Coordinates of C-alpha atoms in Angstrom, one line a residue:
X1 CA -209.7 -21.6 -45.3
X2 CA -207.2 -21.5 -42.3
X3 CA -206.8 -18.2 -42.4
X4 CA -210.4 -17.3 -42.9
X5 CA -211.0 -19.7 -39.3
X6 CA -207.6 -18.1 -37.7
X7 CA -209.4 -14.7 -37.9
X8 CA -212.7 -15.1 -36.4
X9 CA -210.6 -16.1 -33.0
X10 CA -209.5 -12.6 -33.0
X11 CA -209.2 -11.3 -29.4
X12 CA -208.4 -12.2 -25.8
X13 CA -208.3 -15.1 -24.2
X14 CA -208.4 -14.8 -20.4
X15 CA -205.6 -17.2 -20.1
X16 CA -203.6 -20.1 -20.7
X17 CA -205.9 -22.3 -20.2
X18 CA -208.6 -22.1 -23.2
X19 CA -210.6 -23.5 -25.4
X20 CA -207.4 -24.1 -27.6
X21 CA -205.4 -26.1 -24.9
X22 CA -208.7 -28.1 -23.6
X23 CA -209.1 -28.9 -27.0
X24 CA -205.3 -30.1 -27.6
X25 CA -204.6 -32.1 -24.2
X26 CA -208.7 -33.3 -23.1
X27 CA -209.2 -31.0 -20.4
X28 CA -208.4 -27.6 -18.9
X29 CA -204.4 -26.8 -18.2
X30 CA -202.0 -23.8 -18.7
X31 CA -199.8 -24.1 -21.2
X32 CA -198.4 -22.0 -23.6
X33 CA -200.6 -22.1 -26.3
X34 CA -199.2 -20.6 -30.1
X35 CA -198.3 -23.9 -31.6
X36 CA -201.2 -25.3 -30.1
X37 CA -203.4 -22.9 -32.1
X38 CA -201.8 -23.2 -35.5
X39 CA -202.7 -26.8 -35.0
X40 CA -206.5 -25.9 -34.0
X41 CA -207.2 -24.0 -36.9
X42 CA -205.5 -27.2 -39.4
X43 CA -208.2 -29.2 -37.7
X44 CA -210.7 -26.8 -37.9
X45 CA -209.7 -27.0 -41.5
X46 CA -210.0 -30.6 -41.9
X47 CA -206.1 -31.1 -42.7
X48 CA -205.0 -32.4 -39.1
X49 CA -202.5 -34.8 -40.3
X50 CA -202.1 -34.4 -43.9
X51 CA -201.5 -30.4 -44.1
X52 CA -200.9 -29.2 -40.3
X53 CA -199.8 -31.3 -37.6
X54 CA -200.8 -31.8 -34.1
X55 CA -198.0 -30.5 -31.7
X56 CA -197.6 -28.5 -29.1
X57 CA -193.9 -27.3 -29.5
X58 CA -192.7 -24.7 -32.1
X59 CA -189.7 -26.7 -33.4
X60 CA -191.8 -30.2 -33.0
X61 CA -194.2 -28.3 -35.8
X62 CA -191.0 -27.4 -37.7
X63 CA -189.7 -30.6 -37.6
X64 CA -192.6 -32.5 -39.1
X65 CA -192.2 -30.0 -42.0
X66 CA -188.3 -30.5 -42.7
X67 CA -188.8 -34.0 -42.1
X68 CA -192.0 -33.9 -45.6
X69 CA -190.3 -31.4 -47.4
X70 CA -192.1 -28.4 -47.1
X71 CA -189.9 -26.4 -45.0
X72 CA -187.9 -22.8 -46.2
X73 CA -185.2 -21.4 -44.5
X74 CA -185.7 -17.4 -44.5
X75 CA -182.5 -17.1 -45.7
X76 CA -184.0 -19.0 -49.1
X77 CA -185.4 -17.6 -52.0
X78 CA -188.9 -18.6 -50.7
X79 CA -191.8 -15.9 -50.8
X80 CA -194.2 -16.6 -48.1
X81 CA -198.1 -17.7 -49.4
X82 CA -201.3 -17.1 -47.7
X83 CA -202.1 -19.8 -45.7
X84 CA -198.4 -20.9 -45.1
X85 CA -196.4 -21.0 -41.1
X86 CA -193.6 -18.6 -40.1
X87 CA -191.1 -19.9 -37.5
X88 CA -190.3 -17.3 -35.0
X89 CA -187.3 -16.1 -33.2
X90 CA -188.5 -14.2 -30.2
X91 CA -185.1 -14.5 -28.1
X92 CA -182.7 -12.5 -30.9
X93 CA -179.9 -14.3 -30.4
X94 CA -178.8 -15.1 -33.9
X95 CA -179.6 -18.6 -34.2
X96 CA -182.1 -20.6 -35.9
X97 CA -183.5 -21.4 -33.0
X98 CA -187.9 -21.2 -32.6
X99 CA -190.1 -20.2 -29.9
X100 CA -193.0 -18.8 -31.7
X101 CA -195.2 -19.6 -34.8
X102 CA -198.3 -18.0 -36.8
X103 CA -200.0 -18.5 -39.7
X104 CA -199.2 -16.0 -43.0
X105 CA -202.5 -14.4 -43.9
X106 CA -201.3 -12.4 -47.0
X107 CA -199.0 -13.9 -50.0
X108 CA -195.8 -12.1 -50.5
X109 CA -193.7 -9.3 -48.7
X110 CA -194.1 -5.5 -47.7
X111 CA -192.4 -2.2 -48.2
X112 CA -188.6 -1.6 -48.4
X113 CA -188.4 -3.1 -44.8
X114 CA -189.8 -6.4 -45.7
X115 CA -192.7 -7.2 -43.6
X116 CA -195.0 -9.7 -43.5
X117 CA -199.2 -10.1 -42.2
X118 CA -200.0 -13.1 -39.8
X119 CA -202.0 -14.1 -37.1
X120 CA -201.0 -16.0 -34.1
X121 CA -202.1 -16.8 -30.7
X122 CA -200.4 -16.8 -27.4
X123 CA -199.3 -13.1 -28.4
X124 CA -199.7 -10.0 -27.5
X125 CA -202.3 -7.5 -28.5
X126 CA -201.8 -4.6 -31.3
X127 CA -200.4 -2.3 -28.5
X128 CA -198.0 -5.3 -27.6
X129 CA -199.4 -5.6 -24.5
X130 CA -200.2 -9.2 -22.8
X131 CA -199.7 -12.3 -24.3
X132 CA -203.5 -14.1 -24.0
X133 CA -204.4 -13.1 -27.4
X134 CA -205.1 -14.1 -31.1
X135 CA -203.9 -11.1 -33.0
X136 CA -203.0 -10.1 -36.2
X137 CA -200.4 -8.3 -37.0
X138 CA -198.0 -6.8 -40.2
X139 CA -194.5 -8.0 -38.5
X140 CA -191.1 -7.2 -39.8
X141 CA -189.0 -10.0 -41.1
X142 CA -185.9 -8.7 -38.9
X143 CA -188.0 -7.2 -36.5
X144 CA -186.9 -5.8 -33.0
X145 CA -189.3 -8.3 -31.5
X146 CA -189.2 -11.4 -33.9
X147 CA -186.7 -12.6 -36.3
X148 CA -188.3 -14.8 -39.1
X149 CA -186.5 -18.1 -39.1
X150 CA -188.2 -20.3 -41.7
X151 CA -191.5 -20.6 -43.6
X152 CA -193.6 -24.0 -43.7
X153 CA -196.0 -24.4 -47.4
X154 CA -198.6 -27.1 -45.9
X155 CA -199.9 -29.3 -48.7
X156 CA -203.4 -28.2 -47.9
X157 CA -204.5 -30.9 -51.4
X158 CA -203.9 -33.2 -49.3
X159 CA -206.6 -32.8 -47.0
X160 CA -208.5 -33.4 -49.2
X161 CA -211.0 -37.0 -50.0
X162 CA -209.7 -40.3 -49.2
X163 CA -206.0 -39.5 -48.8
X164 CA -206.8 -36.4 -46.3
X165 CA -209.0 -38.7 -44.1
X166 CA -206.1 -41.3 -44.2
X167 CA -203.8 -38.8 -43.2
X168 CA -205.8 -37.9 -40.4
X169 CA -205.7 -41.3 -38.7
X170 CA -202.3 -41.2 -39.3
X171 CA -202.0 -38.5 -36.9
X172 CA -203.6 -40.1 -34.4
X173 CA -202.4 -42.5 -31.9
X174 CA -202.3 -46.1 -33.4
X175 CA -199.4 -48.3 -33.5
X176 CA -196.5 -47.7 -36.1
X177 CA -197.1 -50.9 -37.7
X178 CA -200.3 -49.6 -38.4
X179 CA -199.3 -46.4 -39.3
X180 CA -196.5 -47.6 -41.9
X181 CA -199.4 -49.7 -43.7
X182 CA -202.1 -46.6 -44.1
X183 CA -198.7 -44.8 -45.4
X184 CA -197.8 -47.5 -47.9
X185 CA -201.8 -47.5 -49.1
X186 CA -201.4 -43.4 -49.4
X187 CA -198.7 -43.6 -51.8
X188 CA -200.4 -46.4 -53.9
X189 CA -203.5 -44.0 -53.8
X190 CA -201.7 -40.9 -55.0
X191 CA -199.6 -42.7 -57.6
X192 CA -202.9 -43.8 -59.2
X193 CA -204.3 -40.6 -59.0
X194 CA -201.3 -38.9 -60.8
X195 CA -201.8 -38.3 -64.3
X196 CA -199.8 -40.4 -66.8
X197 CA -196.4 -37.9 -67.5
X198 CA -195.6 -38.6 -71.2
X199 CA -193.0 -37.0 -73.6
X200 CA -195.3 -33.7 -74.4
X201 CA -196.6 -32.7 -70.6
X202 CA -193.5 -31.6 -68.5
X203 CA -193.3 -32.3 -64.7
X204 CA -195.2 -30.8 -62.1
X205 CA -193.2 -29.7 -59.3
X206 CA -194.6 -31.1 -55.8
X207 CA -196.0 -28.9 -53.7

């Protein structure tokens, strides 16, 4: 579904100042804008919260997915998924560093020169020109533009019902007290949802 609503933003956006960064901060300002968009499309999606975060920095997005879990070096065996976040390296200096992010739009990797399909906004267009638009692109992984750093794997389930509407006021701004109680009454909520293992049915692997 997030890629589906990523790509009907296709195009250019006159400039930093848009629909995506009114929408983030409550009223027009330039700013830059990719993280920002990742994080529109989530809520567009319904999973503000429990799948995609609301930030407005590359590495604050990266962070919340090390923090759960759900975060793959791209030095790891990981594979990339539709629907998943790659953490950019525009600067090429050899670190792990972040400054750009989009969301995969095709499962798995391309020709001999791995590649990978994503859409992002805040980037250029096809001809690499500007930097005011959605596009998407095929990009390599070691690319003379962007080095992929790391790959996030959103638990999108968890948007769903009751837990993905708790989630979503956890995201929001309400007092920690308040927000370790709604956390405490998410986990009681998915242990009773979780199937009973038993001696016959192995493990399921988290997402």
């Amino acid at each position: 579904k997030i890629v589906e609503i990523a790509r009907a933003q296709i195009g250019m956006y006159e400039s930093n100042a848009n629909k995506f960064t009114e929408w983030y901060y409550g009223y027009p300002t330039d700013a830059y804008w990719c993280t920002i968009f990742v994080s529109w499309c989530g809520a567009q999606a319904g999973a503000t919260g429990s799948a995609v975060p609301k930030r407005s920095t590359v590495d604050g997005m990266r962070q919340w997915y090390i923090k759960r879990g759900f975060y793959y070096p791209a030095t790891s065996d990981y594979v990339p998924q539709k629907g998943d976040i790659v953490f950019m390296n525009t600067e090429l200096d050899g670190s792990d560093n972040v400054h750009h992010v989009e969301i995969i739009t095709e499962s798995g990797f391309f020709g001999s020169n791995p590649k990978i399909k994503c859409i992002g906004g805040n980037t250029s267009n096809l001809n690499y020109v500007g930097s005011e638009y959605v596009t998407e692109k095929t990009r390599p992984v070691n690319g003379s533009r962007a080095v992929m750093v790391g790959y996030a794997h959103p638990p999108y389930s968890n948007a769903e019902g009751l837990v993905g509407m708790l989630h979503t006021l956890i995201d929001s701004s309400m007092p920690p007290f308040i927000k370790l109680i709604f956390s405490k009454f998410i986990t009681l909520i998915q242990i009773m949802q979780s199937p009973p293992q038993t001696a016959s049915s192995p493990e399921v692997p988290a997402e």
